[in-house]
Amino acid sequence: MTTRVIALDLDGTLLTPQKTLLPSSVEALSRARAAGYQLIIVTGRHHVAIHPFYQALALDTPAICCNGTYLYDYHAKNVLKADPLPVDQALQLITLLESHQVHGLMYVDDAMLYEHPTGHVIRTSNWAQTLPPEQRPVFTQVPSLAQAARDVNAVWKFALTDDDIPKLQQFGKHVEQQLGLECEWSWHDQVDIARQGNSKGKRLTQWVESQSSSMENVIAFGDNYNDISMLEAAGTGVAMGNADDEIKARANVVIGDNTTDSIAKFIYSQLL
């Protein structure tokens, strides 16, 4: 029998606004695994920021991280496939960030680096402190992102936030035009910038085909613009009720929002 795959975005989809997993979702996904489904996390997050969820779901698959930039094996603790930002492009982007006074996180190797503690950085760092030390992601303030980009092995992506959304939208367009990088919105006030061509849909397709399966056998759940590529590539793209109308229009099915038992109900009624 052909193995079917359930691909899961985290923030805004599998996670509640409080960054927790609903017990109903955990139970339904456990039953799906027992029924033969493979589960895979497909997230904009760094691999160091998904430990508690990966472990709570008892997964044995790799995780697709940073919007498809890389595939990470949690058990072997290594990167299986990756398309990081070339250093020269990372440096060009940092120069633009400085000239436009836009701040954010630079996702590298096994950590997230920043120069200025923006609200997003503070909120995420505070969340990290609530986790056990072995699950806690690494946030490090550095004097120079440019120097850090030269020193690390890989720059996965930049996550940029700003209270001025139009300013951030304009900056994203400028980066796409001037540097030819991939800009995707992963939250209402966050744009992620990575190497051109990277996407959740592309990396998920590669992984599914490596399992001798087809995207027709994939059920993908997502809620934001960085999920569109996998919602459209999957045999069944499922948009959350809290998604924007544009995302819902690109999915096959729309369910309830991420505060309800909608994922569990869909699994029980449609997959099991």
Short mmCIF file of C-alpha atoms in Angstrom, two decimals:
data_model
loop_
_atom_site.label_atom_id
_atom_site.label_comp_id
_atom_site.label_asym_id
_atom_site.label_seq_id
_atom_site.Cartn_x
_atom_site.Cartn_y
_atom_site.Cartn_z
CA MET A 1 0.00 0.00 0.00
CA THR A 2 1.27 3.48 -0.86
CA THR A 3 2.26 5.42 2.24
CA ARG A 4 0.27 8.59 2.76
CA VAL A 5 1.82 11.68 4.28
CA ILE A 6 0.42 14.37 6.58
CA ALA A 7 2.48 17.57 6.30
CA LEU A 8 2.03 20.06 9.13
CA ASP A 9 2.85 23.71 9.44
CA LEU A 10 3.29 24.80 13.07
CA ASP A 11 2.53 28.46 13.87
CA GLY A 12 -1.06 29.37 13.14
CA THR A 13 -1.85 25.79 12.15
CA LEU A 14 -0.92 22.98 14.52
CA LEU A 15 -0.05 25.41 17.32
CA THR A 16 -2.53 27.55 19.22
CA PRO A 17 -1.89 31.29 19.64
CA GLN A 18 -0.23 30.34 22.97
CA LYS A 19 2.28 28.15 21.05
CA THR A 20 0.86 24.91 22.44
CA LEU A 21 -0.41 21.70 20.87
CA LEU A 22 -4.06 20.83 21.34
CA PRO A 23 -4.38 17.40 23.03
CA SER A 24 -6.99 16.49 20.41
CA SER A 25 -4.49 17.12 17.61
CA VAL A 26 -1.78 15.05 19.31
CA GLU A 27 -4.18 12.13 19.80
CA ALA A 28 -5.56 12.26 16.25
CA LEU A 29 -2.08 12.44 14.74
CA SER A 30 -0.95 9.53 16.90
CA ARG A 31 -3.85 7.47 15.57
CA ALA A 32 -3.00 8.51 12.02
CA ARG A 33 0.57 7.29 12.52
CA ALA A 34 -0.74 4.00 13.89
CA ALA A 35 -2.88 3.71 10.75
CA GLY A 36 0.21 4.03 8.56
CA TYR A 37 0.47 7.74 7.82
CA GLN A 38 3.86 9.42 7.88
CA LEU A 39 3.86 12.78 9.68
CA ILE A 40 6.28 15.54 8.79
CA ILE A 41 6.68 19.05 10.16
CA VAL A 42 7.08 21.72 7.47
CA THR A 43 7.82 25.02 9.15
CA GLY A 44 9.35 28.44 8.82
CA ARG A 45 11.05 27.84 12.15
CA HIS A 46 14.67 26.96 12.80
CA HIS A 47 15.12 23.31 13.82
CA VAL A 48 16.22 24.43 17.30
CA ALA A 49 12.79 26.02 17.82
CA ILE A 50 10.63 22.96 17.21
CA HIS A 51 12.05 20.47 19.74
CA PRO A 52 9.04 20.39 22.10
CA PHE A 53 6.56 19.79 19.30
CA TYR A 54 8.67 17.21 17.48
CA GLN A 55 9.09 15.26 20.69
CA ALA A 56 5.45 15.59 21.77
CA LEU A 57 4.39 14.10 18.43
CA ALA A 58 7.00 11.30 18.76
CA LEU A 59 8.13 11.78 15.16
CA ASP A 60 10.75 9.74 13.34
CA THR A 61 10.78 11.75 10.10
CA PRO A 62 13.13 14.63 9.31
CA ALA A 63 11.81 18.18 9.64
CA ILE A 64 11.59 20.71 6.81
CA CYS A 65 12.81 23.99 8.28
CA CYS A 66 13.08 27.67 7.39
CA ASN A 67 10.45 27.47 4.62
CA GLY A 68 12.17 24.62 2.83
CA THR A 69 15.74 25.90 3.10
CA TYR A 70 16.88 22.65 4.67
CA LEU A 71 15.87 19.16 5.77
CA TYR A 72 16.98 18.25 9.28
CA ASP A 73 17.39 14.79 10.82
CA TYR A 74 16.66 15.09 14.54
CA HIS A 75 17.89 11.62 15.42
CA ALA A 76 21.25 11.92 13.67
CA LYS A 77 21.40 15.65 14.52
CA ASN A 78 22.49 16.69 11.06
CA VAL A 79 21.30 18.50 7.95
CA LEU A 80 20.34 16.13 5.14
CA LYS A 81 19.68 18.59 2.29
CA ALA A 82 20.14 22.35 2.22
CA ASP A 83 20.20 25.45 0.04
CA PRO A 84 21.48 28.20 2.37
CA LEU A 85 22.05 31.81 1.42
CA PRO A 86 25.40 32.46 -0.26
CA VAL A 87 27.53 34.64 2.04
CA ASP A 88 27.78 37.46 -0.47
CA GLN A 89 23.99 37.70 -0.74
CA ALA A 90 23.63 37.58 3.04
CA LEU A 91 26.09 40.47 3.33
CA GLN A 92 24.26 42.48 0.67
CA LEU A 93 21.00 41.94 2.53
CA ILE A 94 22.56 43.02 5.84
CA THR A 95 23.76 46.23 4.16
CA LEU A 96 20.20 46.91 2.96
CA LEU A 97 18.81 46.18 6.44
CA GLU A 98 21.15 48.73 7.94
CA SER A 99 20.39 51.41 5.35
CA HIS A 100 16.61 50.93 5.73
CA GLN A 101 16.78 50.49 9.52
CA VAL A 102 14.96 47.17 9.44
CA HIS A 103 15.80 44.63 12.14
CA GLY A 104 15.30 40.94 12.62
CA LEU A 105 16.80 37.54 13.22
CA MET A 106 19.46 35.79 11.17
CA TYR A 107 18.96 32.00 11.29
CA VAL A 108 22.31 30.18 11.14
CA ASP A 109 23.72 26.72 11.92
CA ASP A 110 22.15 25.91 15.32
CA ALA A 111 21.15 29.38 16.51
CA MET A 112 19.30 32.61 15.78
CA LEU A 113 21.34 35.81 15.89
CA TYR A 114 20.35 39.45 16.21
CA GLU A 115 21.87 42.86 16.78
CA HIS A 116 18.81 44.68 18.16
CA PRO A 117 16.27 43.07 20.55
CA THR A 118 13.05 43.83 18.68
CA GLY A 119 9.64 42.97 20.13
CA HIS A 120 9.59 39.75 18.12
CA VAL A 121 13.00 38.74 19.46
CA ILE A 122 11.98 39.51 23.05
CA ARG A 123 8.69 37.61 22.78
CA THR A 124 10.32 34.58 21.20
CA SER A 125 13.19 34.61 23.71
CA ASN A 126 10.69 34.77 26.56
CA TRP A 127 8.86 31.76 25.11
CA ALA A 128 12.17 29.89 24.88
CA GLN A 129 12.84 30.49 28.57
CA THR A 130 9.65 28.60 29.47
CA LEU A 131 11.09 25.40 27.95
CA PRO A 132 13.37 22.84 29.59
CA PRO A 133 17.05 23.59 28.88
CA GLU A 134 17.39 20.63 26.50
CA GLN A 135 14.54 21.99 24.34
CA ARG A 136 15.49 25.65 24.51
CA PRO A 137 16.44 27.34 21.21
CA VAL A 138 19.54 29.51 21.12
CA PHE A 139 19.12 33.27 20.68
CA THR A 140 22.37 35.23 20.64
CA GLN A 141 22.92 38.97 20.43
CA VAL A 142 25.96 39.77 18.31
CA PRO A 143 27.75 43.07 17.65
CA SER A 144 27.72 42.51 13.89
CA LEU A 145 25.47 40.31 11.76
CA ALA A 146 27.84 40.87 8.87
CA GLN A 147 30.78 39.40 10.77
CA ALA A 148 28.63 36.54 12.02
CA ALA A 149 27.54 35.76 8.44
CA ARG A 150 31.22 35.38 7.52
CA ASP A 151 31.97 33.15 10.51
CA VAL A 152 29.12 30.60 10.44
CA ASN A 153 28.82 27.53 8.26
CA ALA A 154 25.36 28.35 6.87
CA VAL A 155 22.88 31.22 6.83
CA TRP A 156 19.43 29.66 6.53
CA LYS A 157 17.19 32.73 6.36
CA PHE A 158 16.39 36.16 7.80
CA ALA A 159 13.14 36.77 9.69
CA LEU A 160 12.29 40.47 9.61
CA THR A 161 9.65 42.26 11.66
CA ASP A 162 8.54 45.88 11.90
CA ASP A 163 5.55 47.66 13.40
CA ASP A 164 5.29 49.58 10.12
CA ILE A 165 3.82 46.88 7.84
CA PRO A 166 3.82 49.00 4.63
CA LYS A 167 7.51 49.74 5.24
CA LEU A 168 8.20 46.01 5.59
CA GLN A 169 6.19 45.22 2.45
CA GLN A 170 8.13 47.81 0.48
CA PHE A 171 11.42 46.51 1.82
CA GLY A 172 10.53 42.95 0.79
CA LYS A 173 9.76 44.07 -2.76
CA HIS A 174 13.03 46.02 -2.87
CA VAL A 175 15.00 42.94 -1.76
CA GLU A 176 13.34 40.73 -4.37
CA GLN A 177 14.07 43.21 -7.15
CA GLN A 178 17.60 44.16 -6.12
CA LEU A 179 18.98 40.90 -4.73
CA GLY A 180 16.74 38.28 -6.33
CA LEU A 181 15.98 36.61 -3.00
CA GLU A 182 12.81 34.78 -1.92
CA CYS A 183 10.50 36.83 0.32
CA GLU A 184 7.60 35.05 1.98
CA TRP A 185 5.22 36.24 4.69
CA SER A 186 5.03 33.77 7.58
CA TRP A 187 3.08 36.01 9.97
CA HIS A 188 1.10 39.22 9.65
CA ASP A 189 4.16 41.29 10.64
CA GLN A 190 7.01 38.99 9.58
CA VAL A 191 8.63 38.51 6.21
CA ASP A 192 11.16 35.70 5.75
CA ILE A 193 13.99 36.13 3.27
CA ALA A 194 15.89 33.14 1.90
CA ARG A 195 17.63 31.88 -1.19
CA GLN A 196 15.56 32.15 -4.36
CA GLY A 197 13.72 28.94 -5.21
CA ASN A 198 13.44 27.68 -1.64
CA SER A 199 9.90 26.86 -0.59
CA LYS A 200 7.98 24.45 1.61
CA GLY A 201 6.36 22.90 -1.44
CA LYS A 202 9.64 22.26 -3.25
CA ARG A 203 11.42 20.65 -0.29
CA LEU A 204 8.35 18.62 0.65
CA THR A 205 8.05 17.32 -2.91
CA GLN A 206 11.71 16.28 -2.89
CA TRP A 207 11.31 14.42 0.39
CA VAL A 208 8.06 12.71 -0.61
CA GLU A 209 9.61 11.52 -3.88
CA SER A 210 12.64 10.22 -1.95
CA GLN A 211 10.15 8.03 -0.07
CA SER A 212 9.01 6.57 -3.42
CA SER A 213 5.68 8.32 -3.03
CA SER A 214 3.81 11.11 -4.80
CA MET A 215 2.46 14.48 -3.72
CA GLU A 216 -0.97 13.11 -4.61
CA ASN A 217 -0.65 11.10 -1.40
CA VAL A 218 0.03 14.17 0.75
CA ILE A 219 -2.43 16.01 2.98
CA ALA A 220 -0.90 19.39 3.90
CA PHE A 221 -2.17 21.75 6.61
CA GLY A 222 -1.23 25.45 6.59
CA ASP A 223 -2.40 28.97 7.32
CA ASN A 224 -0.06 31.56 5.83
CA TYR A 225 1.51 32.75 2.61
CA ASN A 226 4.64 30.64 3.08
CA ASP A 227 2.33 27.59 3.11
CA ILE A 228 0.76 28.22 -0.30
CA SER A 229 3.46 26.30 -2.20
CA MET A 230 2.80 23.10 -0.25
CA LEU A 231 -0.98 23.53 -0.13
CA GLU A 232 -1.00 23.73 -3.92
CA ALA A 233 1.52 20.91 -4.42
CA ALA A 234 -0.26 18.46 -2.10
CA GLY A 235 -3.00 16.13 -3.23
CA THR A 236 -5.14 17.72 -0.51
CA GLY A 237 -4.28 21.21 0.71
CA VAL A 238 -6.08 22.09 3.94
CA ALA A 239 -6.25 25.76 5.00
CA MET A 240 -7.03 26.80 8.54
CA GLY A 241 -10.05 28.97 9.28
CA ASN A 242 -7.76 31.69 10.65
CA ALA A 243 -5.96 31.98 7.29
CA ASP A 244 -6.40 34.98 5.00
CA ASP A 245 -8.91 34.55 2.19
CA GLU A 246 -6.11 34.40 -0.39
CA ILE A 247 -4.64 31.32 1.30
CA LYS A 248 -8.06 29.70 1.65
CA ALA A 249 -8.65 30.21 -2.06
CA ARG A 250 -5.50 28.22 -2.88
CA ALA A 251 -6.47 25.20 -0.75
CA ASN A 252 -8.77 22.28 -1.49
CA VAL A 253 -10.44 22.36 1.92
CA VAL A 254 -10.95 24.98 4.63
CA ILE A 255 -11.45 23.84 8.23
CA GLY A 256 -11.85 25.61 11.59
CA ASP A 257 -9.22 27.79 13.20
CA ASN A 258 -6.18 26.80 15.26
CA THR A 259 -7.97 27.25 18.60
CA THR A 260 -10.47 24.45 17.91
CA ASP A 261 -10.34 20.69 17.34
CA SER A 262 -10.58 21.20 13.58
CA ILE A 263 -7.44 19.24 12.64
CA ALA A 264 -8.52 16.27 14.76
CA LYS A 265 -12.03 16.35 13.32
CA PHE A 266 -10.68 16.42 9.76
CA ILE A 267 -8.38 13.47 10.46
CA TYR A 268 -11.15 11.37 11.99
CA SER A 269 -13.76 12.20 9.37
CA GLN A 270 -11.60 12.19 6.22
CA LEU A 271 -8.47 10.12 6.84
CA LEU A 272 -9.24 7.38 9.35
#
